[in-house]
Tab-separated table of C-alpha atoms and ligand atoms in Angstrom:
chain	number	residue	atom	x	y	z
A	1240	UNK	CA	57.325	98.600	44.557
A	1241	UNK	CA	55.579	98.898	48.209
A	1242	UNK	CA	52.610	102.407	47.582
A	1243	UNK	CA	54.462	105.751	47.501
A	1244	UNK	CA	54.299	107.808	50.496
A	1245	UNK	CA	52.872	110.841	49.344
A	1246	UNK	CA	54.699	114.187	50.508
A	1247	UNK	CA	50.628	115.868	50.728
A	1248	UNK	CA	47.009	115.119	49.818
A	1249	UNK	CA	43.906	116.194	50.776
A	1250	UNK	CA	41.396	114.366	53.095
A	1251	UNK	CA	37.751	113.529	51.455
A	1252	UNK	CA	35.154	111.437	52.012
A	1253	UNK	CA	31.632	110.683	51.500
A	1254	UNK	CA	30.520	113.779	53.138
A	1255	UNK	CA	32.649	116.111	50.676
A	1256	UNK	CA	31.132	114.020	47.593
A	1257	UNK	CA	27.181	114.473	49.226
A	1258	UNK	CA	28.047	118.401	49.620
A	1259	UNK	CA	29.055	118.867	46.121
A	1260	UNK	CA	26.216	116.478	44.901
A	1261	UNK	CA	23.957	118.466	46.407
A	1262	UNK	CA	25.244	121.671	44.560
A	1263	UNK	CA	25.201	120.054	41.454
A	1264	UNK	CA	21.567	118.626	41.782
A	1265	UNK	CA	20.829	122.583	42.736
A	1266	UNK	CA	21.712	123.480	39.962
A	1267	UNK	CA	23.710	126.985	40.894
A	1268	UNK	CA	27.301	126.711	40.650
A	1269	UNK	CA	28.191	130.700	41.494
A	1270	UNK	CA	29.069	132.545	44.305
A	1271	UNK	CA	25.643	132.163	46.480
A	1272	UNK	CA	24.371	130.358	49.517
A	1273	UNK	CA	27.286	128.138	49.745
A	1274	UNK	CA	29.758	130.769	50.158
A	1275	UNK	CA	28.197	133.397	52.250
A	1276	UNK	CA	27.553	130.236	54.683
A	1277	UNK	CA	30.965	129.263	54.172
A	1278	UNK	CA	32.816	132.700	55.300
A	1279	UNK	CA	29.487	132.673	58.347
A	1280	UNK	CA	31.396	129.415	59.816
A	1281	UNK	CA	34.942	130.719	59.012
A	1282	UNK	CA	33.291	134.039	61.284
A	1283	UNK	CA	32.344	131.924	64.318
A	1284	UNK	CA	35.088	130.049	63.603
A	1285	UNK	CA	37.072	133.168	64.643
A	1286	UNK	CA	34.664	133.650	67.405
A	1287	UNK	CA	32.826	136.463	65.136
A	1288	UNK	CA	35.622	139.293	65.926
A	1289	UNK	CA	36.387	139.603	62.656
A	1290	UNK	CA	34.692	139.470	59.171
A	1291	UNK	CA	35.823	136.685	55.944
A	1292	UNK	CA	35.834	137.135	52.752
A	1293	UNK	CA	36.195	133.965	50.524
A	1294	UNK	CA	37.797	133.914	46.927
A	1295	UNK	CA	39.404	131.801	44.529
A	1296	UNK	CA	42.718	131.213	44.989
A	1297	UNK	CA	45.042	132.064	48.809
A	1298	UNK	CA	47.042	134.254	45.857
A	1299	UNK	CA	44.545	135.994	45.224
A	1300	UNK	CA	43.406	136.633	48.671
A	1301	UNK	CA	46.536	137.589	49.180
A	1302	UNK	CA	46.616	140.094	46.035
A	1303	UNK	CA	43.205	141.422	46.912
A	1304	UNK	CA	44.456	142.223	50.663
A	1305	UNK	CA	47.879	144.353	48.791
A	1306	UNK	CA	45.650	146.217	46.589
A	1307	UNK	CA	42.641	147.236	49.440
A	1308	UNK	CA	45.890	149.072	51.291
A	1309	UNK	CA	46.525	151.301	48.612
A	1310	UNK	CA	49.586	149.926	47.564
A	1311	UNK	CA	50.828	149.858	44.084
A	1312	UNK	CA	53.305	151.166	41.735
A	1313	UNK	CA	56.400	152.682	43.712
A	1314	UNK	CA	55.418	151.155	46.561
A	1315	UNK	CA	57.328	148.380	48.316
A	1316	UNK	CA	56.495	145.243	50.683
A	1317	UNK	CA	58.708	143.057	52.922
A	1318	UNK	CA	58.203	139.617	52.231
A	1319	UNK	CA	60.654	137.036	53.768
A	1320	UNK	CA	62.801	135.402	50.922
A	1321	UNK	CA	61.722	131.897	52.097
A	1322	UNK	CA	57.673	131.139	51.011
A	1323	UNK	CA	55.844	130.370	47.710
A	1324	UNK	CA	55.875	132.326	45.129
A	1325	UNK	CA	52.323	133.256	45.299
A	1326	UNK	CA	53.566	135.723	48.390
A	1327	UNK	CA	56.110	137.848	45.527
A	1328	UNK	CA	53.434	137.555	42.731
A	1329	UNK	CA	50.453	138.636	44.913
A	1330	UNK	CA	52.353	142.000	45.914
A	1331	UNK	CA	53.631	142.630	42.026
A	1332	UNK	CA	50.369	142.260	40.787
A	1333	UNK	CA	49.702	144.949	41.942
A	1334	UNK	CA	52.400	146.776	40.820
A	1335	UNK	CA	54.279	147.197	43.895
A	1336	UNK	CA	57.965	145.932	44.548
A	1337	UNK	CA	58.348	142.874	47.114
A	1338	UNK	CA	61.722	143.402	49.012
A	1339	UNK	CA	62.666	140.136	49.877
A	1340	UNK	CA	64.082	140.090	53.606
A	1341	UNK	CA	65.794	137.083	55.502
A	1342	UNK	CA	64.836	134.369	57.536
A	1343	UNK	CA	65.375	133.207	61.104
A	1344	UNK	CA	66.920	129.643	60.613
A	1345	UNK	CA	65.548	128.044	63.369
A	1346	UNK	CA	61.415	128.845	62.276
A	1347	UNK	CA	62.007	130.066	58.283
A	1348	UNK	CA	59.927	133.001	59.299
A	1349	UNK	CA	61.164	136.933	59.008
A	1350	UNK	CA	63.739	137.534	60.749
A	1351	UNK	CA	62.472	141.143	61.948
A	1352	UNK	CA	65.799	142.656	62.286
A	1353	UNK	CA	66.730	141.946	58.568
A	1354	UNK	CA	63.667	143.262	57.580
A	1355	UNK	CA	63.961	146.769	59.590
A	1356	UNK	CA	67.099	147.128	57.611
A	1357	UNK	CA	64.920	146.983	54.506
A	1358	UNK	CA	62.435	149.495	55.492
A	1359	UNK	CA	62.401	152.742	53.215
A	1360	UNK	CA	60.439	155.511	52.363
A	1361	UNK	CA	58.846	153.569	49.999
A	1362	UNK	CA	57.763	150.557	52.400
A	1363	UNK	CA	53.933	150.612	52.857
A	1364	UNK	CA	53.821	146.850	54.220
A	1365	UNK	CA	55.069	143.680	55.882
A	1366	UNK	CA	53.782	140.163	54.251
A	1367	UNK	CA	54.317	137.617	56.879
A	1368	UNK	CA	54.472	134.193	56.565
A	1369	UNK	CA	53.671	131.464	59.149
A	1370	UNK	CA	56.426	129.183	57.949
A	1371	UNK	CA	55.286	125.553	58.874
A	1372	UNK	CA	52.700	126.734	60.908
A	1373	UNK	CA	55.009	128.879	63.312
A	1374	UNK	CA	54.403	132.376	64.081
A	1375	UNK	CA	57.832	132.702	64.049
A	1376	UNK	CA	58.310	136.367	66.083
A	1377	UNK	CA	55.038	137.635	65.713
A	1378	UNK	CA	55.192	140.289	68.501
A	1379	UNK	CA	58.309	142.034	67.357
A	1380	UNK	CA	56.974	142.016	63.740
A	1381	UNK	CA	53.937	144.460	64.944
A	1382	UNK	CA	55.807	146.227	67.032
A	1383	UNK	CA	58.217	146.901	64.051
A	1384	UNK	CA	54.883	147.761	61.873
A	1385	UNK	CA	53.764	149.967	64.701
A	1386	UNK	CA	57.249	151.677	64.984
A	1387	UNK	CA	56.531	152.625	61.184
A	1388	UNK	CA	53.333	152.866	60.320
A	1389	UNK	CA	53.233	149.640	58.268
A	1390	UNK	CA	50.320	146.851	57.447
A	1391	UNK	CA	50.672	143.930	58.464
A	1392	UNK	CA	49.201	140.987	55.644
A	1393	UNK	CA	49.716	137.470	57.075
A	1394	UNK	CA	50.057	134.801	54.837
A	1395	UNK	CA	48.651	132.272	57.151
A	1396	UNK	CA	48.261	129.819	54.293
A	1397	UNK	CA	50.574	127.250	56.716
A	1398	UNK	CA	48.426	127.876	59.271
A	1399	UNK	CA	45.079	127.747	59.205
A	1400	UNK	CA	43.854	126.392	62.563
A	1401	UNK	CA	46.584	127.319	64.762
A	1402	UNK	CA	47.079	129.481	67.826
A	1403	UNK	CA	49.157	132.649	68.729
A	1404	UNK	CA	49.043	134.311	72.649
A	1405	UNK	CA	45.439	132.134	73.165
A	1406	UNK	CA	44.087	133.714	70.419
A	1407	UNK	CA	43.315	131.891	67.014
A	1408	UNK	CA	45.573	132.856	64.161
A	1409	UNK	CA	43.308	135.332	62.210
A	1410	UNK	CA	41.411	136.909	65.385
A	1411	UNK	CA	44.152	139.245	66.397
A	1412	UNK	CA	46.525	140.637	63.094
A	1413	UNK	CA	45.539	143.519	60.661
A	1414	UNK	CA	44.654	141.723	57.548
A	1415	UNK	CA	45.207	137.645	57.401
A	1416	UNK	CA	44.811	135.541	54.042
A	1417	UNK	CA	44.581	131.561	53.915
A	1418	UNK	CA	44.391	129.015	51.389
A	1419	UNK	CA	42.262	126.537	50.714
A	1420	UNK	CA	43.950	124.710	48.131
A	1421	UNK	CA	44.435	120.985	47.387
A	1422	UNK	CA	46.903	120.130	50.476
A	1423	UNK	CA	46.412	122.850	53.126
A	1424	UNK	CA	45.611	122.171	56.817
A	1425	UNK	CA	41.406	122.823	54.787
A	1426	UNK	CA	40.421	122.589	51.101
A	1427	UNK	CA	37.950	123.748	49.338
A	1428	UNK	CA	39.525	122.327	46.095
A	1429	UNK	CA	40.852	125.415	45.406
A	1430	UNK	CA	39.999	128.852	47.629
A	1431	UNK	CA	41.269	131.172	49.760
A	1432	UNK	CA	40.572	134.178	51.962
A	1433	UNK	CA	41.024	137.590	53.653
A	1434	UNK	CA	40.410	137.913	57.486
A	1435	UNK	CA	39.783	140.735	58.955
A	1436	UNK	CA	38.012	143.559	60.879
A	1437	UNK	CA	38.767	146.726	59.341
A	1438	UNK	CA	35.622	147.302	57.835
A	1439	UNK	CA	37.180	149.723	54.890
A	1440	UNK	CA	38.738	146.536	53.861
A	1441	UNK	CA	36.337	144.068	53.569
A	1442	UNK	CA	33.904	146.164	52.060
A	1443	UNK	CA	36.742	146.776	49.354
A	1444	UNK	CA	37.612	142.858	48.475
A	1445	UNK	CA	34.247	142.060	48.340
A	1446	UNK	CA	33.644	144.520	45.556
A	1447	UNK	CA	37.576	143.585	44.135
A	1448	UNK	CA	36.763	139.919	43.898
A	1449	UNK	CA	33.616	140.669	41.658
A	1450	UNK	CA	35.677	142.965	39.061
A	1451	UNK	CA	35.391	145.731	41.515
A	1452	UNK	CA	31.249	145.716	40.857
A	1453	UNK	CA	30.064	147.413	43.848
A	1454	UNK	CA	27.599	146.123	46.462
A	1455	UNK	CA	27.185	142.740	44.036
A	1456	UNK	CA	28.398	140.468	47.014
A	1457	UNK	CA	24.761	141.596	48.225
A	1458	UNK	CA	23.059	141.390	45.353
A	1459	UNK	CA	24.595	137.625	45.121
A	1460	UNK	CA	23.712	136.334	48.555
A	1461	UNK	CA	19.956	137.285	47.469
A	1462	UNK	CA	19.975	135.331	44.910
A	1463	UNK	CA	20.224	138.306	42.257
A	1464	UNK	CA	22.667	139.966	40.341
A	1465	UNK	CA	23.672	143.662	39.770
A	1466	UNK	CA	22.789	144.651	36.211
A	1467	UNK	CA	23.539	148.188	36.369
A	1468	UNK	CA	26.056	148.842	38.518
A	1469	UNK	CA	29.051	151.259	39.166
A	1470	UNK	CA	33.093	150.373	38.953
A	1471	UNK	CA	35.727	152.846	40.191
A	1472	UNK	CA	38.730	150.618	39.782
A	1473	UNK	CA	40.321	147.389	38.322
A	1474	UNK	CA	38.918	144.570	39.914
A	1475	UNK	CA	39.239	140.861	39.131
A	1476	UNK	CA	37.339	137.478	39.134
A	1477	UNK	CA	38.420	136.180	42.037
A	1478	UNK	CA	35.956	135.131	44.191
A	1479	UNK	CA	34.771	131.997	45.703
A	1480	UNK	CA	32.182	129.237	44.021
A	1481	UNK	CA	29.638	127.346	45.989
A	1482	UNK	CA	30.990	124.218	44.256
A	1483	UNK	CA	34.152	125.097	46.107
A	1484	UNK	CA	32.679	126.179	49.353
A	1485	UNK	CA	30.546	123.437	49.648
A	1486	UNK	CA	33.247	121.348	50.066
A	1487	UNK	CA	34.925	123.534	52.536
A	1488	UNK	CA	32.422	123.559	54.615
A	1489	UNK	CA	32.347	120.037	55.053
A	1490	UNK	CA	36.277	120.008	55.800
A	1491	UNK	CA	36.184	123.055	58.534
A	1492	UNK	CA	34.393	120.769	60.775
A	1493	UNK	CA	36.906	118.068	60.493
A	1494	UNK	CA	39.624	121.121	61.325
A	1495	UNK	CA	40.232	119.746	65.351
A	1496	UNK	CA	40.595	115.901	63.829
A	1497	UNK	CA	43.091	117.368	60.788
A	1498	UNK	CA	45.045	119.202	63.951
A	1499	UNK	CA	44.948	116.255	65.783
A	1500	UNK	CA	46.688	113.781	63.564
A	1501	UNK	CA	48.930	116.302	62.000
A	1502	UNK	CA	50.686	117.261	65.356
A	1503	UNK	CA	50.240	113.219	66.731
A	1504	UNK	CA	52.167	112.737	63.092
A	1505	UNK	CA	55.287	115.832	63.788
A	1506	UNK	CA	55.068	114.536	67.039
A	1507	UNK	CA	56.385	110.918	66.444
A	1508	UNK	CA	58.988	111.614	63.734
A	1509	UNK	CA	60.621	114.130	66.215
A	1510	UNK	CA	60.541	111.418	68.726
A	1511	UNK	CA	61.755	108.835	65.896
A	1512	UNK	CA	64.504	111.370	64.132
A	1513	UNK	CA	66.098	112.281	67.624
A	1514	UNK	CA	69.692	111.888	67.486
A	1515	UNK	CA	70.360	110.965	63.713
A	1516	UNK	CA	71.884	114.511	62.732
A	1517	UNK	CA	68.634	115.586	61.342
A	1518	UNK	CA	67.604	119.116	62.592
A	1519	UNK	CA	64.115	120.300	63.823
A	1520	UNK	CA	62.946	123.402	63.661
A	1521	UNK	CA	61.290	125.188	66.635
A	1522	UNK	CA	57.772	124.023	66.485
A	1523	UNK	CA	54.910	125.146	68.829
A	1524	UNK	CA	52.809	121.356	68.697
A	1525	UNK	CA	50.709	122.892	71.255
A	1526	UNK	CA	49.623	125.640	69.379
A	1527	UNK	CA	50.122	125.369	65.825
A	1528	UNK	CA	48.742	122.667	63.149
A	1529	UNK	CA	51.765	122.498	60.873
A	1530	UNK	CA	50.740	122.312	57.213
A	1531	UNK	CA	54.334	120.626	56.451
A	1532	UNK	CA	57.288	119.011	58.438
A	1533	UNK	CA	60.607	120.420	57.149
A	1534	UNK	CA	63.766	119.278	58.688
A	1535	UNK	CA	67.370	120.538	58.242
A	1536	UNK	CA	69.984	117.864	57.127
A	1537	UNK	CA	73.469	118.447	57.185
A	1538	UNK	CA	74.813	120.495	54.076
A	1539	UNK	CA	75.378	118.479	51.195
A	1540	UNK	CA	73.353	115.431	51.907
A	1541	UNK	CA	69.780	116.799	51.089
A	1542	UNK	CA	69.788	115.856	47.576
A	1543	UNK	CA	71.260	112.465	48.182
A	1544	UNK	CA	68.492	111.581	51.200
A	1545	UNK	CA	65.654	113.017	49.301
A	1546	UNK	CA	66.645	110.490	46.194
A	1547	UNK	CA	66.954	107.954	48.428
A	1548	UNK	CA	63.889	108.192	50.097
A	1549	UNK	CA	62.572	108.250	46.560
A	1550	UNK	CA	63.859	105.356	45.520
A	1551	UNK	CA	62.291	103.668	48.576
A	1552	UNK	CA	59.099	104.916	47.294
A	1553	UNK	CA	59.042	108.505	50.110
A	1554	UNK	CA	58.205	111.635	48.246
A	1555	UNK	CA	59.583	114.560	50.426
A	1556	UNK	CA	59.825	118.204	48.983
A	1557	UNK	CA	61.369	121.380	48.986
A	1558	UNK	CA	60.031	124.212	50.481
A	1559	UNK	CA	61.226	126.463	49.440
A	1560	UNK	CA	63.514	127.903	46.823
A	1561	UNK	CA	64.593	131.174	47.892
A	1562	UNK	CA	62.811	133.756	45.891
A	1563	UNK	CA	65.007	136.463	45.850
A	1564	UNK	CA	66.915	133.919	43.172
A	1565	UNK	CA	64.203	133.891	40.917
A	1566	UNK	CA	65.256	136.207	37.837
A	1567	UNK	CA	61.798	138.371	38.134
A	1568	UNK	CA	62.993	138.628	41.982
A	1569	UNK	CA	66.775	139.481	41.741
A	1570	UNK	CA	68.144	142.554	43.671
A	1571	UNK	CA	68.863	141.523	47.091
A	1572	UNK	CA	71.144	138.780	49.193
A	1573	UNK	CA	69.457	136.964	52.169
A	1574	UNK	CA	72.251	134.449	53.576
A	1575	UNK	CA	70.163	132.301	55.993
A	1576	UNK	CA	67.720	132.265	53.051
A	1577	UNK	CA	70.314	130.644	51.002
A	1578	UNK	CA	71.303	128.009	53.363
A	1579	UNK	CA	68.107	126.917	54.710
A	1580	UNK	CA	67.216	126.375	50.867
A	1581	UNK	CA	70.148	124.089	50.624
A	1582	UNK	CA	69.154	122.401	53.670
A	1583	UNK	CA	65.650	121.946	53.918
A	1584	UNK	CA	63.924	118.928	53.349
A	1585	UNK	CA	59.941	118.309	53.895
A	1586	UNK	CA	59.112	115.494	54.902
A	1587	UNK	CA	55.396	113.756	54.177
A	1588	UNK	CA	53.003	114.935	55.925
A	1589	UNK	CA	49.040	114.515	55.875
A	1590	UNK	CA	45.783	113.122	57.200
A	1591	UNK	CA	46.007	109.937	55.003
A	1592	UNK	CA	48.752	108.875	56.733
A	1593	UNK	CA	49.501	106.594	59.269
A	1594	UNK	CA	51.944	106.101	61.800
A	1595	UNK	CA	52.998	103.091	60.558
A	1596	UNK	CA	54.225	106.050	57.377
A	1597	UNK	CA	56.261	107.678	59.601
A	1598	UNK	CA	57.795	105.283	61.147
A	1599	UNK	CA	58.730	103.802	57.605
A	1600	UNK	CA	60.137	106.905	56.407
A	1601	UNK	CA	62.167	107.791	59.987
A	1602	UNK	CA	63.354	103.929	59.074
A	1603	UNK	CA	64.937	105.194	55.938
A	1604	UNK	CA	66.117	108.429	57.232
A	1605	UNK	CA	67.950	106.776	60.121
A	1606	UNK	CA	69.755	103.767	57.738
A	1607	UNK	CA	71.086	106.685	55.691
A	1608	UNK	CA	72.159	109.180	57.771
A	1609	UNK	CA	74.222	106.222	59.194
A	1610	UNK	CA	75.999	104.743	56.141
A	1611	UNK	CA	76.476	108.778	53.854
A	1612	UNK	CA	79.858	108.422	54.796
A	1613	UNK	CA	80.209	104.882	54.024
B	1086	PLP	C1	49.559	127.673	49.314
B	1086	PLP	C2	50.271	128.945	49.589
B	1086	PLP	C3	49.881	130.178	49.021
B	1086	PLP	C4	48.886	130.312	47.914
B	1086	PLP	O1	47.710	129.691	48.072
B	1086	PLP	P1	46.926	129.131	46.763
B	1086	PLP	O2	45.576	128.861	47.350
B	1086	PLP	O3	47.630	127.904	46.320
B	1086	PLP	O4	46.904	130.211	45.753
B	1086	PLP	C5	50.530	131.313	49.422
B	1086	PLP	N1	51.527	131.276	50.317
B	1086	PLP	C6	51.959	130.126	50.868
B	1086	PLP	C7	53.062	130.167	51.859
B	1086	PLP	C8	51.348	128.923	50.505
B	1086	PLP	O5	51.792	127.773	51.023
């Protein structure tokens, strides 16, 4: 059996190993130097117009950024059917309702119009997410937040890197949350966080992410720790170590060389996959650094090619299965939602590939989309 193609991995090398050494040998594991460096570079990363705040997990970055609106118990969120379920758990952890809305089919982002449908007294926010990297119809989404008076959370966690209008995704939007896990466009092993420049929010997650201690984010970043402190509300233990920061520092100077290869990567299998009945969806190369290639195949052969391409040792995936059919999620009906799910297949994609990969796996795509019928 030739290697398996691997649908994602991360990128590491000596310099990632030396970082973390170096904690180690240190000998302080916590949230300290690492860290505040860490969300310093992510800051002049977005050309210091906004202020970072790194935590564990893109959930909870993404939880943090619900709960520092105010929203919570008889409060609802538009999320787009069509992401991971970290999007629906962050915004019912806090005790708010996600409304799951439908997709555009040709980016899997929210389609805006379904989602004005959904708006109700009850609505405090929009969760947007950059499907594949794609901003999808950004514009009309804060114009429709505008129209009503809504925040705007961005799960960039597809697209860390990328550009919307000139401006890097992060720079412009009301509150954005990424994710450093494993296999996004950055890891920290595991990590996240929330971008933004509303000051009454990042003063917030910074005390939410330390079980809502306030001021200890200070108190940390000197080297100290609060010991008596005040709490006003539920906080969690969510924020960043320098374990895991020291590794994403390492990997957000390799960010233009990850862009590079990912889009040289999309590139070729859209060259490769033209005209075998497998359907791209509207990319922005230019612009974006897609975390994952999904294609559309014609309905009723995505099962068959993705065991195929198994079987020749290609892992693909499945992104996503439509929340709004997950039993803790029931209550609404988003059609393209439905059919994109059936459709969708993600091909691999990530910096430990080569060409010679894609070409392989276009190979196999191509010999079965001409014998299915056979
Ligand atoms: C990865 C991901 C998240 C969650 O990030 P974690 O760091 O894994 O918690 C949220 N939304 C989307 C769309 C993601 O791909």
């Amino acid at each position: 059996m030739p290697d398996l193609i691997r649908l994602s991995r991360a990128s590491l090398e000596e310099e990632e190993k030396n970082a973390v050494s170096q904690v180690i040998n240190d000998g302080y594991l916590g949230m300290g130097q690492q860290v505040m460096s860490f969300e310093k570079e992510l800051e002049a990363f977005f050309s210091n117009k906004v202020n970072v705040v790194c935590v564990n997990t893109g959930t909870s970055a993404l939880h943090l950024a619900v709960q520092a609106c105010d929203i919570g118990i008889g409060d609802e969120v538009l999320v787009p059917s069509i992401t991971y379920v970290a999007s629906f758990q962050a915004i019912s952890a806090t005790g708010a309702t996600p409304i799951a809305c439908d997709i555009n089919l040709s980016t899997g982002c929210l389609d805006i119009d379904a989602a004005r449908k959904r708006i109700t007294s009850h609505t405090k926010a929009i969760m947007y997410v950059h499907y594949a990297g794609s901003v999808g119809n950004r514009d009309a989404l804060f114009l429709l937040a505008k129209e009503y008076n809504l925040r705007v959370i961005e799960d960039a966690a597809h697209s860390f890197g990328g550009y919307h209008q000139g401006k890097r995704i992060g720079i412009d939007g009301d509150i954005t949350c990424f994710s450093f896990d494993g296999i996004k466009n950055i890891t920290a092993g595991e990590g996240g966080s929330i971008v933004s420049n509303d000051k009454n929010i990042i003063s917030r997650v910074k005390d939410l992410r330390l079980l809502g201690v306030q001021k200890d984010t200070d108190q940390r970043y000197s080297g100290k720790r609060s010991w008596d402190f005040e709490v006003t509300e539920q906080g969690w233990r969510y924020h960043m170590s320098d374990l895991n920061a020291s590794i994403g520092r390492v990997q957000l100077k390799k960010i233009d060389i990850f862009g590079e290869k990912r889009r040289e990567l999309s590139q070729l299998y859209i060259h490769l996959l033209q005209d075998t009945g497998v359907e791209f969806l509207d990319l922005d190369l230019k612009n974006s650094i897609p975390h994952i290639f999904p294609v559309l195949v014609p309905e009723n052969t995505r099962d068959s090619l993705r065991s195929y391409l198994l079987d020749n040792s290609i892992e693909t995936g499945i992104h996503y299965k439509p929340n709004h059919l997950l039993k803790k999620f029931l209550g609404t009906t988003c059609e393209n939602a439905e059919i994109f799910s059936s459709r969708i297949l993600s091909l691999p994609l990530h910096c430990q590939m080569g060409t010679g990969d894609v070409r392989k796996v276009s190979t196999h795509i191509k010999n079965f989309m001409m014998h299915k019928n056979d």
